[in-house]
Tab-separated table of C-alpha atoms in Angstrom:
chain	number	residue	atom	x	y	z
A	1	UNK	CA	-1.744	36.447	-26.851
A	2	UNK	CA	-5.053	34.630	-27.022
A	3	UNK	CA	-8.410	36.233	-26.460
A	4	UNK	CA	-10.275	35.576	-23.225
A	5	UNK	CA	-13.035	33.822	-25.123
A	6	UNK	CA	-10.563	31.438	-26.699
A	7	UNK	CA	-9.051	30.624	-23.323
A	8	UNK	CA	-12.464	30.040	-21.759
A	9	UNK	CA	-13.579	27.902	-24.673
A	10	UNK	CA	-10.405	25.854	-24.604
A	11	UNK	CA	-10.580	25.188	-20.871
A	12	UNK	CA	-14.288	24.339	-20.959
A	13	UNK	CA	-13.885	21.964	-23.879
A	14	UNK	CA	-10.895	20.276	-22.309
A	15	UNK	CA	-12.471	19.791	-18.884
A	16	UNK	CA	-15.656	18.479	-20.495
A	17	UNK	CA	-13.758	15.892	-22.534
A	18	UNK	CA	-11.597	14.829	-19.600
A	19	UNK	CA	-14.588	14.610	-17.259
A	20	UNK	CA	-16.548	12.397	-19.636
A	21	UNK	CA	-13.594	10.080	-20.264
A	22	UNK	CA	-12.711	9.682	-16.589
A	23	UNK	CA	-16.312	9.143	-15.519
A	24	UNK	CA	-16.615	6.505	-18.203
A	25	UNK	CA	-13.487	4.698	-17.035
A	26	UNK	CA	-14.649	4.841	-13.447
A	27	UNK	CA	-18.030	3.361	-14.312
A	28	UNK	CA	-16.356	0.531	-16.211
A	29	UNK	CA	-13.925	-0.359	-13.415
A	30	UNK	CA	-16.217	0.368	-10.452
A	31	UNK	CA	-17.732	-3.087	-9.994
A	32	UNK	CA	-14.366	-4.803	-10.245
A	33	UNK	CA	-12.698	-2.390	-7.853
A	34	UNK	CA	-15.459	-2.854	-5.273
A	35	UNK	CA	-15.163	-6.620	-5.543
A	36	UNK	CA	-11.395	-6.345	-5.047
A	37	UNK	CA	-11.869	-4.188	-1.989
A	38	UNK	CA	-14.361	-6.614	-0.449
A	39	UNK	CA	-11.999	-9.559	-1.009
A	40	UNK	CA	-9.110	-7.522	0.436
A	41	UNK	CA	-11.133	-6.830	3.598
A	42	UNK	CA	-12.249	-10.440	3.890
A	43	UNK	CA	-8.661	-11.638	3.667
A	44	UNK	CA	-7.771	-9.234	6.490
A	45	UNK	CA	-10.496	-10.791	8.655
A	46	UNK	CA	-9.398	-14.345	7.855
A	47	UNK	CA	-5.822	-13.445	8.832
A	48	UNK	CA	-6.894	-13.594	12.499
A	49	UNK	CA	-7.967	-17.248	12.183
A	50	UNK	CA	-5.202	-18.227	9.777
A	51	UNK	CA	-4.159	-21.186	11.963
A	52	UNK	CA	-7.576	-22.780	11.591
A	53	UNK	CA	-7.972	-22.539	7.818
A	54	UNK	CA	-6.368	-25.897	7.072
A	55	UNK	CA	-2.893	-26.042	5.603
A	56	UNK	CA	-3.131	-22.880	3.511
A	57	UNK	CA	-2.028	-19.373	4.428
A	58	UNK	CA	-4.410	-16.521	3.679
A	59	UNK	CA	-2.239	-15.172	0.864
A	60	UNK	CA	-2.278	-18.575	-0.831
A	61	UNK	CA	-6.074	-18.667	-0.962
A	62	UNK	CA	-7.658	-17.723	-4.259
A	63	UNK	CA	-10.391	-15.076	-4.378
A	64	UNK	CA	-12.989	-17.802	-4.928
A	65	UNK	CA	-11.774	-19.742	-1.892
A	66	UNK	CA	-12.025	-16.615	0.263
A	67	UNK	CA	-15.618	-16.080	-0.904
A	68	UNK	CA	-16.324	-19.733	-0.282
A	69	UNK	CA	-15.079	-19.625	3.314
A	70	UNK	CA	-17.187	-16.547	3.953
A	71	UNK	CA	-20.237	-18.259	2.462
A	72	UNK	CA	-19.950	-21.497	4.396
A	73	UNK	CA	-17.968	-20.897	7.563
A	74	UNK	CA	-18.541	-17.298	8.552
A	75	UNK	CA	-21.637	-15.900	10.191
A	76	UNK	CA	-21.928	-12.120	10.127
A	77	UNK	CA	-23.553	-10.229	12.983
A	78	UNK	CA	-23.874	-6.521	13.652
A	79	UNK	CA	-24.150	-5.369	17.261
A	80	UNK	CA	-25.136	-2.075	18.795
A	81	UNK	CA	-23.281	-0.690	21.786
A	82	UNK	CA	-25.606	-2.503	24.242
A	83	UNK	CA	-24.588	-5.832	22.779
A	84	UNK	CA	-27.894	-6.405	20.986
A	85	UNK	CA	-27.959	-7.740	17.460
A	86	UNK	CA	-28.970	-5.243	14.784
A	87	UNK	CA	-31.235	-6.913	12.246
A	88	UNK	CA	-30.952	-6.498	8.491
A	89	UNK	CA	-27.289	-5.560	8.428
A	90	UNK	CA	-24.237	-7.496	7.345
A	91	UNK	CA	-20.981	-7.093	9.260
A	92	UNK	CA	-19.077	-6.503	6.017
A	93	UNK	CA	-21.190	-3.395	5.352
A	94	UNK	CA	-19.983	-1.717	8.535
A	95	UNK	CA	-17.286	0.849	7.808
A	96	UNK	CA	-15.164	1.060	10.954
A	97	UNK	CA	-13.589	4.344	9.895
A	98	UNK	CA	-17.021	5.972	9.658
A	99	UNK	CA	-18.240	4.386	12.886
A	100	UNK	CA	-15.328	5.941	14.738
A	101	UNK	CA	-16.548	9.414	13.844
A	102	UNK	CA	-19.979	8.833	15.405
A	103	UNK	CA	-20.684	9.409	19.101
A	104	UNK	CA	-19.844	6.254	21.039
A	105	UNK	CA	-23.415	5.320	21.944
A	106	UNK	CA	-24.605	5.335	18.317
A	107	UNK	CA	-21.919	3.108	16.872
A	108	UNK	CA	-22.465	-0.376	15.555
A	109	UNK	CA	-19.915	-3.178	15.762
A	110	UNK	CA	-19.190	-5.836	13.166
A	111	UNK	CA	-18.780	-9.384	14.491
A	112	UNK	CA	-17.726	-12.365	12.418
A	113	UNK	CA	-18.312	-15.849	13.832
A	114	UNK	CA	-16.005	-18.321	12.127
A	115	UNK	CA	-16.558	-22.059	12.598
A	116	UNK	CA	-13.763	-24.545	12.106
A	117	UNK	CA	-14.771	-27.240	9.606
A	118	UNK	CA	-13.215	-30.116	11.588
A	119	UNK	CA	-13.734	-29.304	15.251
A	120	UNK	CA	-16.855	-27.173	14.793
A	121	UNK	CA	-15.319	-24.787	17.311
A	122	UNK	CA	-16.557	-21.237	16.980
A	123	UNK	CA	-14.254	-18.219	16.847
A	124	UNK	CA	-15.511	-14.715	17.512
A	125	UNK	CA	-13.651	-12.180	15.376
A	126	UNK	CA	-13.780	-8.659	16.813
A	127	UNK	CA	-12.783	-5.560	14.845
A	128	UNK	CA	-10.908	-2.799	16.615
A	129	UNK	CA	-9.632	0.554	15.425
A	130	UNK	CA	-7.433	3.236	16.979
A	131	UNK	CA	-4.623	5.680	16.393
A	132	UNK	CA	-0.991	4.920	15.637
A	133	UNK	CA	1.740	7.513	15.313
A	134	UNK	CA	0.862	9.082	11.961
A	135	UNK	CA	-2.593	7.800	11.187
A	136	UNK	CA	-5.201	5.176	12.002
A	137	UNK	CA	-4.397	1.584	12.835
A	138	UNK	CA	-6.864	-1.278	13.015
A	139	UNK	CA	-7.025	-4.970	13.593
A	140	UNK	CA	-9.106	-8.100	13.884
A	141	UNK	CA	-8.907	-10.210	17.027
A	142	UNK	CA	-10.231	-13.763	17.062
A	143	UNK	CA	-11.420	-15.103	20.418
A	144	UNK	CA	-11.791	-18.819	21.083
A	145	UNK	CA	-15.168	-20.145	22.199
A	146	UNK	CA	-14.169	-19.724	25.867
A	147	UNK	CA	-14.482	-15.997	25.061
A	148	UNK	CA	-11.240	-15.074	26.800
A	149	UNK	CA	-8.377	-16.732	24.901
A	150	UNK	CA	-7.077	-15.065	21.762
A	151	UNK	CA	-6.827	-17.461	18.818
A	152	UNK	CA	-5.115	-14.992	16.533
A	153	UNK	CA	-4.745	-11.331	15.690
A	154	UNK	CA	-3.916	-9.330	12.594
A	155	UNK	CA	-3.238	-5.631	12.238
A	156	UNK	CA	-3.070	-3.065	9.492
A	157	UNK	CA	-2.404	0.672	9.283
A	158	UNK	CA	-2.676	3.667	6.990
A	159	UNK	CA	0.740	5.238	7.251
A	160	UNK	CA	3.009	3.942	10.000
A	161	UNK	CA	6.765	4.128	9.349
A	162	UNK	CA	8.087	1.137	7.397
A	163	UNK	CA	10.496	-0.866	9.545
A	164	UNK	CA	9.132	0.617	12.785
A	165	UNK	CA	5.405	1.047	13.352
A	166	UNK	CA	4.540	-0.782	10.143
A	167	UNK	CA	6.005	-3.949	11.681
A	168	UNK	CA	2.648	-4.501	13.425
A	169	UNK	CA	1.507	-5.665	10.000
A	170	UNK	CA	4.724	-6.704	8.231
A	171	UNK	CA	6.326	-8.721	11.018
A	172	UNK	CA	4.420	-11.953	11.516
A	173	UNK	CA	6.178	-12.618	14.836
A	174	UNK	CA	4.486	-9.559	16.369
A	175	UNK	CA	0.969	-10.771	15.724
A	176	UNK	CA	1.884	-14.403	16.541
A	177	UNK	CA	2.631	-13.260	20.104
A	178	UNK	CA	-1.066	-12.629	20.677
A	179	UNK	CA	-2.036	-16.260	20.199
A	180	UNK	CA	-3.009	-17.853	23.506
A	181	UNK	CA	-3.103	-14.579	25.458
A	182	UNK	CA	-6.128	-13.935	27.686
A	183	UNK	CA	-8.127	-10.749	27.882
A	184	UNK	CA	-8.718	-11.176	31.644
A	185	UNK	CA	-6.131	-11.475	34.401
A	186	UNK	CA	-6.064	-14.398	36.837
A	187	UNK	CA	-8.656	-12.706	39.077
A	188	UNK	CA	-11.022	-12.227	36.189
A	189	UNK	CA	-10.501	-8.471	35.777
A	190	UNK	CA	-10.650	-7.152	32.236
A	191	UNK	CA	-7.166	-6.313	30.928
A	192	UNK	CA	-7.298	-6.804	27.135
A	193	UNK	CA	-3.738	-7.302	25.866
A	194	UNK	CA	-0.981	-4.912	26.836
A	195	UNK	CA	1.912	-4.297	24.434
A	196	UNK	CA	4.744	-3.751	26.894
A	197	UNK	CA	7.930	-1.819	26.195
A	198	UNK	CA	11.107	-3.610	27.371
A	199	UNK	CA	9.377	-6.973	27.210
A	200	UNK	CA	6.220	-8.586	28.536
A	201	UNK	CA	6.073	-8.930	32.310
A	202	UNK	CA	2.915	-10.983	32.567
A	203	UNK	CA	2.669	-14.108	30.403
A	204	UNK	CA	-1.070	-14.130	30.583
A	205	UNK	CA	-1.963	-10.846	28.918
A	206	UNK	CA	1.188	-8.985	27.856
A	207	UNK	CA	3.228	-9.092	24.647
A	208	UNK	CA	6.589	-7.521	23.677
A	209	UNK	CA	6.556	-4.135	21.981
A	210	UNK	CA	8.550	-3.297	18.837
A	211	UNK	CA	11.716	-1.276	19.497
A	212	UNK	CA	11.527	2.185	18.044
A	213	UNK	CA	7.755	2.073	17.657
A	214	UNK	CA	6.603	3.078	21.125
A	215	UNK	CA	3.758	5.337	20.010
A	216	UNK	CA	2.350	2.767	17.590
A	217	UNK	CA	2.576	0.034	20.248
A	218	UNK	CA	0.877	2.215	22.850
A	219	UNK	CA	-1.761	2.850	20.187
A	220	UNK	CA	-2.266	-0.901	19.792
A	221	UNK	CA	-2.694	-1.292	23.569
A	222	UNK	CA	-5.203	1.545	23.754
A	223	UNK	CA	-7.061	0.259	20.696
A	224	UNK	CA	-7.363	-3.244	22.155
A	225	UNK	CA	-8.442	-2.088	25.601
A	226	UNK	CA	-11.120	0.197	24.253
A	227	UNK	CA	-12.104	-1.876	21.217
A	228	UNK	CA	-12.586	-5.249	22.905
A	229	UNK	CA	-14.507	-3.562	25.735
A	230	UNK	CA	-17.157	-2.435	23.229
A	231	UNK	CA	-17.998	-6.106	22.671
A	232	UNK	CA	-18.202	-6.913	26.378
A	233	UNK	CA	-21.998	-6.661	26.804
A	234	UNK	CA	-22.471	-9.179	23.997
A	235	UNK	CA	-19.662	-11.474	25.160
A	236	UNK	CA	-20.969	-11.512	28.743
A	237	UNK	CA	-24.447	-12.416	27.595
A	238	UNK	CA	-23.020	-15.136	25.362
A	239	UNK	CA	-20.971	-16.429	28.272
A	240	UNK	CA	-24.024	-16.537	30.555
A	241	UNK	CA	-25.990	-18.386	27.886
A	242	UNK	CA	-23.318	-21.012	27.421
A	243	UNK	CA	-23.144	-21.480	31.191
A	244	UNK	CA	-26.870	-22.185	31.272
A	245	UNK	CA	-26.530	-24.598	28.382
A	246	UNK	CA	-23.619	-26.320	30.089
A	247	UNK	CA	-25.752	-26.635	33.230
A	248	UNK	CA	-28.676	-28.148	31.327
A	249	UNK	CA	-26.431	-30.684	29.629
A	250	UNK	CA	-25.083	-31.796	32.971
B	1	UNK	CA	21.713	21.303	-17.340
B	2	UNK	CA	21.733	19.657	-20.720
B	3	UNK	CA	18.298	20.715	-21.869
B	4	UNK	CA	17.395	19.257	-25.204
B	5	UNK	CA	15.434	22.229	-26.435
B	6	UNK	CA	15.804	21.410	-30.103
B	7	UNK	CA	14.420	23.984	-32.511
B	8	UNK	CA	11.652	22.575	-34.566
B	9	UNK	CA	12.837	21.501	-37.926
B	10	UNK	CA	11.129	23.316	-40.752
B	11	UNK	CA	11.656	20.575	-43.284
B	12	UNK	CA	9.142	17.786	-43.449
B	13	UNK	CA	10.242	14.770	-41.395
B	14	UNK	CA	8.733	11.303	-41.261
B	15	UNK	CA	6.367	10.996	-38.314
B	16	UNK	CA	8.017	8.124	-36.459
B	17	UNK	CA	11.687	8.145	-37.262
B	18	UNK	CA	14.107	6.539	-34.845
B	19	UNK	CA	17.589	7.884	-35.439
B	20	UNK	CA	20.487	8.968	-33.297
B	21	UNK	CA	18.644	11.936	-31.792
B	22	UNK	CA	15.661	9.834	-30.829
B	23	UNK	CA	17.849	7.186	-29.248
B	24	UNK	CA	19.576	9.902	-27.252
B	25	UNK	CA	16.203	11.097	-25.939
B	26	UNK	CA	15.617	7.647	-24.493
B	27	UNK	CA	19.112	6.937	-23.157
B	28	UNK	CA	20.152	10.364	-21.890
B	29	UNK	CA	17.837	10.284	-18.852
B	30	UNK	CA	19.214	6.860	-17.923
B	31	UNK	CA	22.641	8.265	-17.191
B	32	UNK	CA	23.856	11.763	-18.135
B	33	UNK	CA	20.579	13.469	-17.361
B	34	UNK	CA	18.951	11.111	-14.878
B	35	UNK	CA	15.914	12.735	-13.233
B	36	UNK	CA	16.820	11.411	-9.770
B	37	UNK	CA	20.600	11.302	-9.542
B	38	UNK	CA	21.422	14.325	-11.732
B	39	UNK	CA	18.372	16.590	-11.717
B	40	UNK	CA	17.406	15.448	-8.190
B	41	UNK	CA	13.672	15.433	-8.936
B	42	UNK	CA	11.031	13.012	-7.656
B	43	UNK	CA	12.972	12.202	-4.503
B	44	UNK	CA	9.916	12.055	-2.248
B	45	UNK	CA	8.369	9.018	-3.875
B	46	UNK	CA	11.802	7.463	-4.436
B	47	UNK	CA	12.313	7.430	-0.667
B	48	UNK	CA	8.820	6.313	0.183
B	49	UNK	CA	7.882	3.448	-2.127
B	50	UNK	CA	11.208	1.654	-2.532
B	51	UNK	CA	11.226	-0.566	0.558
B	52	UNK	CA	10.028	-3.459	-1.618
B	53	UNK	CA	10.822	-4.194	-5.277
B	54	UNK	CA	7.312	-5.045	-6.436
B	55	UNK	CA	5.697	-1.705	-5.521
B	56	UNK	CA	8.746	0.060	-6.997
B	57	UNK	CA	8.172	-1.740	-10.302
B	58	UNK	CA	4.472	-0.852	-10.309
B	59	UNK	CA	5.277	2.763	-9.411
B	60	UNK	CA	7.862	2.931	-12.218
B	61	UNK	CA	5.396	1.629	-14.778
B	62	UNK	CA	2.834	4.169	-13.565
B	63	UNK	CA	5.321	7.056	-13.868
B	64	UNK	CA	6.556	5.912	-17.303
B	65	UNK	CA	2.945	5.827	-18.483
B	66	UNK	CA	2.209	9.283	-17.097
B	67	UNK	CA	5.409	10.971	-18.336
B	68	UNK	CA	5.123	9.357	-21.779
B	69	UNK	CA	1.515	10.151	-22.479
B	70	UNK	CA	1.379	13.556	-20.811
B	71	UNK	CA	4.330	14.569	-23.017
B	72	UNK	CA	2.553	13.190	-26.072
B	73	UNK	CA	-0.753	14.955	-25.371
B	74	UNK	CA	0.884	18.236	-24.398
B	75	UNK	CA	2.950	18.176	-27.554
B	76	UNK	CA	-0.078	17.413	-29.715
B	77	UNK	CA	-1.903	20.374	-28.194
B	78	UNK	CA	1.132	22.666	-27.933
B	79	UNK	CA	0.047	25.025	-30.724
B	80	UNK	CA	-3.485	25.356	-29.353
B	81	UNK	CA	-2.794	25.726	-25.638
B	82	UNK	CA	-3.301	29.374	-24.615
B	83	UNK	CA	0.048	30.523	-23.209
B	84	UNK	CA	-1.543	32.253	-20.213
B	85	UNK	CA	-3.027	29.048	-18.822
B	86	UNK	CA	-0.530	26.509	-20.123
B	87	UNK	CA	0.481	25.261	-16.670
B	88	UNK	CA	-3.142	24.583	-15.739
B	89	UNK	CA	-3.699	22.737	-19.000
B	90	UNK	CA	-0.610	20.614	-18.352
B	91	UNK	CA	-1.822	19.915	-14.860
B	92	UNK	CA	-5.215	18.750	-16.122
B	93	UNK	CA	-3.510	16.383	-18.563
B	94	UNK	CA	-1.245	14.957	-15.848
B	95	UNK	CA	-4.051	14.684	-13.302
B	96	UNK	CA	-6.318	12.838	-15.742
B	97	UNK	CA	-3.587	10.346	-16.597
B	98	UNK	CA	-2.827	9.783	-12.920
B	99	UNK	CA	-6.529	9.166	-12.298
B	100	UNK	CA	-6.497	6.643	-15.139
B	101	UNK	CA	-3.551	4.879	-13.470
B	102	UNK	CA	-5.268	4.925	-10.095
B	103	UNK	CA	-8.554	3.498	-11.392
B	104	UNK	CA	-6.782	0.834	-13.443
B	105	UNK	CA	-4.600	-0.250	-10.537
B	106	UNK	CA	-7.604	-0.450	-8.240
B	107	UNK	CA	-9.245	-2.715	-10.788
B	108	UNK	CA	-6.219	-4.892	-11.589
B	109	UNK	CA	-4.241	-5.148	-8.357
B	110	UNK	CA	-5.946	-3.854	-5.239
B	111	UNK	CA	-3.294	-4.905	-2.666
B	112	UNK	CA	-0.563	-2.972	-4.490
B	113	UNK	CA	-2.909	-0.011	-4.853
B	114	UNK	CA	-3.315	-0.087	-1.066
B	115	UNK	CA	0.431	-0.362	-0.557
B	116	UNK	CA	1.296	2.587	-2.805
B	117	UNK	CA	-1.589	4.532	-1.245
B	118	UNK	CA	-1.092	8.261	-1.675
B	119	UNK	CA	2.038	8.005	-3.790
B	120	UNK	CA	0.104	7.167	-6.939
B	121	UNK	CA	-1.900	10.365	-6.503
B	122	UNK	CA	1.288	12.256	-5.773
B	123	UNK	CA	2.686	11.490	-9.253
B	124	UNK	CA	0.762	14.676	-10.122
B	125	UNK	CA	3.218	16.673	-8.062
B	126	UNK	CA	6.263	14.735	-9.274
B	127	UNK	CA	8.510	17.441	-10.694
B	128	UNK	CA	9.826	15.139	-13.399
B	129	UNK	CA	6.498	15.116	-15.218
B	130	UNK	CA	5.750	18.822	-15.331
B	131	UNK	CA	9.422	19.674	-15.760
B	132	UNK	CA	9.579	17.688	-18.981
B	133	UNK	CA	6.330	19.175	-20.255
B	134	UNK	CA	7.587	22.726	-19.742
B	135	UNK	CA	11.123	22.098	-20.936
B	136	UNK	CA	10.524	19.791	-23.862
B	137	UNK	CA	6.997	18.950	-24.952
B	138	UNK	CA	5.833	22.566	-25.321
B	139	UNK	CA	8.488	23.082	-28.003
B	140	UNK	CA	8.855	19.712	-29.710
B	141	UNK	CA	6.959	17.382	-31.985
B	142	UNK	CA	4.743	14.656	-30.501
B	143	UNK	CA	6.882	11.605	-31.330
B	144	UNK	CA	10.046	13.075	-29.846
B	145	UNK	CA	8.176	14.389	-26.812
B	146	UNK	CA	6.721	10.947	-26.255
B	147	UNK	CA	10.202	9.406	-26.369
B	148	UNK	CA	11.544	12.070	-24.033
B	149	UNK	CA	8.734	11.357	-21.576
B	150	UNK	CA	9.277	7.604	-21.747
B	151	UNK	CA	13.042	8.122	-21.364
B	152	UNK	CA	12.643	10.225	-18.244
B	153	UNK	CA	10.170	7.739	-16.807
B	154	UNK	CA	12.681	4.964	-17.473
B	155	UNK	CA	15.478	6.940	-15.833
B	156	UNK	CA	13.297	7.416	-12.760
B	157	UNK	CA	12.157	3.791	-12.771
B	158	UNK	CA	15.679	2.397	-13.137
B	159	UNK	CA	16.835	4.174	-9.986
B	160	UNK	CA	13.640	3.254	-8.141
B	161	UNK	CA	14.018	-0.448	-8.902
B	162	UNK	CA	17.761	-0.429	-8.128
B	163	UNK	CA	17.085	1.154	-4.738
B	164	UNK	CA	14.197	-1.271	-4.175
B	165	UNK	CA	16.406	-4.296	-4.886
B	166	UNK	CA	19.092	-3.184	-2.416
B	167	UNK	CA	16.560	-2.287	0.284
B	168	UNK	CA	14.451	-5.405	0.022
B	169	UNK	CA	17.405	-7.786	-0.319
B	170	UNK	CA	19.191	-6.538	2.773
B	171	UNK	CA	16.151	-5.364	4.717
B	172	UNK	CA	13.866	-8.378	4.243
B	173	UNK	CA	16.084	-10.978	2.556
B	174	UNK	CA	13.583	-11.424	-0.255
B	175	UNK	CA	12.872	-10.052	-3.721
B	176	UNK	CA	9.466	-9.270	-5.275
B	177	UNK	CA	7.631	-9.984	-2.002
B	178	UNK	CA	3.880	-9.693	-2.467
B	179	UNK	CA	3.999	-10.635	-6.134
B	180	UNK	CA	3.438	-14.090	-7.654
B	181	UNK	CA	7.190	-14.561	-8.170
B	182	UNK	CA	8.275	-13.916	-4.589
B	183	UNK	CA	11.860	-15.104	-3.990
B	184	UNK	CA	13.510	-15.623	-0.630
B	185	UNK	CA	17.237	-15.001	-1.006
B	186	UNK	CA	19.189	-14.369	2.195
B	187	UNK	CA	18.045	-15.461	5.616
B	188	UNK	CA	18.761	-17.802	8.492
B	189	UNK	CA	16.440	-20.701	7.652
B	190	UNK	CA	16.468	-23.369	4.961
B	191	UNK	CA	13.620	-21.791	3.010
B	192	UNK	CA	16.007	-19.066	1.866
B	193	UNK	CA	17.911	-19.592	-1.371
B	194	UNK	CA	21.335	-19.040	0.177
B	195	UNK	CA	20.939	-22.028	2.523
B	196	UNK	CA	20.509	-25.521	1.108
B	197	UNK	CA	18.685	-28.320	2.915
B	198	UNK	CA	21.890	-29.593	4.470
B	199	UNK	CA	24.003	-26.505	5.099
B	200	UNK	CA	22.884	-23.513	7.069
B	201	UNK	CA	25.928	-21.384	6.514
B	202	UNK	CA	23.899	-18.217	7.084
B	203	UNK	CA	22.121	-19.321	10.236
B	204	UNK	CA	23.536	-16.273	12.000
B	205	UNK	CA	22.084	-13.853	9.476
B	206	UNK	CA	19.848	-11.019	10.678
B	207	UNK	CA	18.048	-8.638	8.356
B	208	UNK	CA	19.252	-5.061	8.440
B	209	UNK	CA	16.232	-3.143	9.649
B	210	UNK	CA	17.790	0.190	8.675
B	211	UNK	CA	17.226	-0.750	5.027
B	212	UNK	CA	13.469	-0.820	5.574
B	213	UNK	CA	13.465	2.743	6.922
B	214	UNK	CA	13.044	5.577	4.383
B	215	UNK	CA	16.393	7.020	5.492
B	216	UNK	CA	18.180	4.054	3.902
B	217	UNK	CA	16.890	5.094	0.483
B	218	UNK	CA	18.583	8.443	0.917
B	219	UNK	CA	21.927	6.802	1.678
B	220	UNK	CA	21.575	4.467	-1.283
B	221	UNK	CA	20.658	7.272	-3.685
B	222	UNK	CA	23.572	9.304	-2.284
B	223	UNK	CA	25.984	6.440	-2.919
B	224	UNK	CA	24.568	5.998	-6.421
B	225	UNK	CA	25.184	9.689	-7.184
B	226	UNK	CA	28.724	9.299	-5.847
B	227	UNK	CA	29.458	6.241	-8.007
B	228	UNK	CA	27.896	7.827	-11.073
B	229	UNK	CA	29.943	11.002	-10.712
B	230	UNK	CA	33.189	9.175	-10.071
B	231	UNK	CA	33.112	7.504	-13.474
B	232	UNK	CA	31.195	10.166	-15.365
B	233	UNK	CA	33.450	13.198	-14.901
B	234	UNK	CA	31.395	15.600	-16.965
B	235	UNK	CA	28.654	15.577	-14.313
B	236	UNK	CA	30.976	17.033	-11.715
B	237	UNK	CA	30.596	20.755	-11.067
B	238	UNK	CA	27.970	21.431	-13.651
B	239	UNK	CA	25.475	22.682	-11.118
């Protein structure tokens, strides 16, 4: 048997050594890990406008190309819940997971405005976040410049079941369904996009759900309806502005 | 169970010898004493991370690293570790190594780190690691403990990758998806290896979605245990 002092000394010495070594390693890798995370998030945002990136898919882009697109083609805006721009903030600094914990009125929203190099068309990329079956799900929805047609969507999740709920990310045909859908019905009422079990009934704003993943798909519907609505004050103002501009041009 | 609790030799041995005993330490966990199919340890992560081959490979490397070096460090310290707190000391060693893996992976390959998510952290609770420390490293010399750790990591990794290959091949039709050497093997379109430009013999093919579900891993591991026991009779009825 060892004396208490020996045990205490041993434990203290060991934890001290381990703590110093691990802190050191963390400091060395921190910058690189943060850069990786930023690139990872930027790729997720570009996924929603993948069809407009030229002939490359997002996963084929190098890290430098991703940075380059963000430098030259993406404008970052942060909005408050009234649709006003918040100065001195970059959209990439907004942590959606943290925003979700705040009361609704105090949240800020990241908005990425992507411009196509050839057509100069602008795409408004909205970030949404909600709950799946096991944990959080989130996505980026790109709206065309008419502010009602979806150009593309991409989703991700923390811990949905592989093969079922995780298909929202893994199965490209799920997210491809969103392309061309409208977020308003024919009468102009806000609908967002509904993920419908047993198949879409309305071509305009419904997509097919994934069999066996009802809760995740309902989560996607709820997330889109609530999440896109947050951007409505800004989108409406933008729409009014473009109407005025269109009028002046005429 | 065939524990290899060898009594420490009193005669002076060379530090890094590699004889029959040492070879057995490496190869035993691959078959006769496999951590997954014989000892049935580490099942949780084996079910969870094996839907694709690439994460399985990364996970295997991580576990081999942790089992190998935690065995080495525990064995080096074995005469100094106070017996009353030995489990806590082992846990600190394992946890530090897992943190090293986590930080390194975050630095080197962030997408895979995201994909493995909590399972890297959960190596700490993987019974294989602590089981080997308690059963072997606390009573054996560093070199042999290191080999025993590496061997058990390899035994775990071999099963993980085998399950990953079956699941990804039949569940997604590809191999190593997400890595630079992604291969598309079976599928309905011409971009898959099994179809040439002119023939689409497998145009009818649909992926088996069951393989992507964690339950499939349990069936596959079950079948592996069955096959292993049918040719290796000495494993039958030892439990």
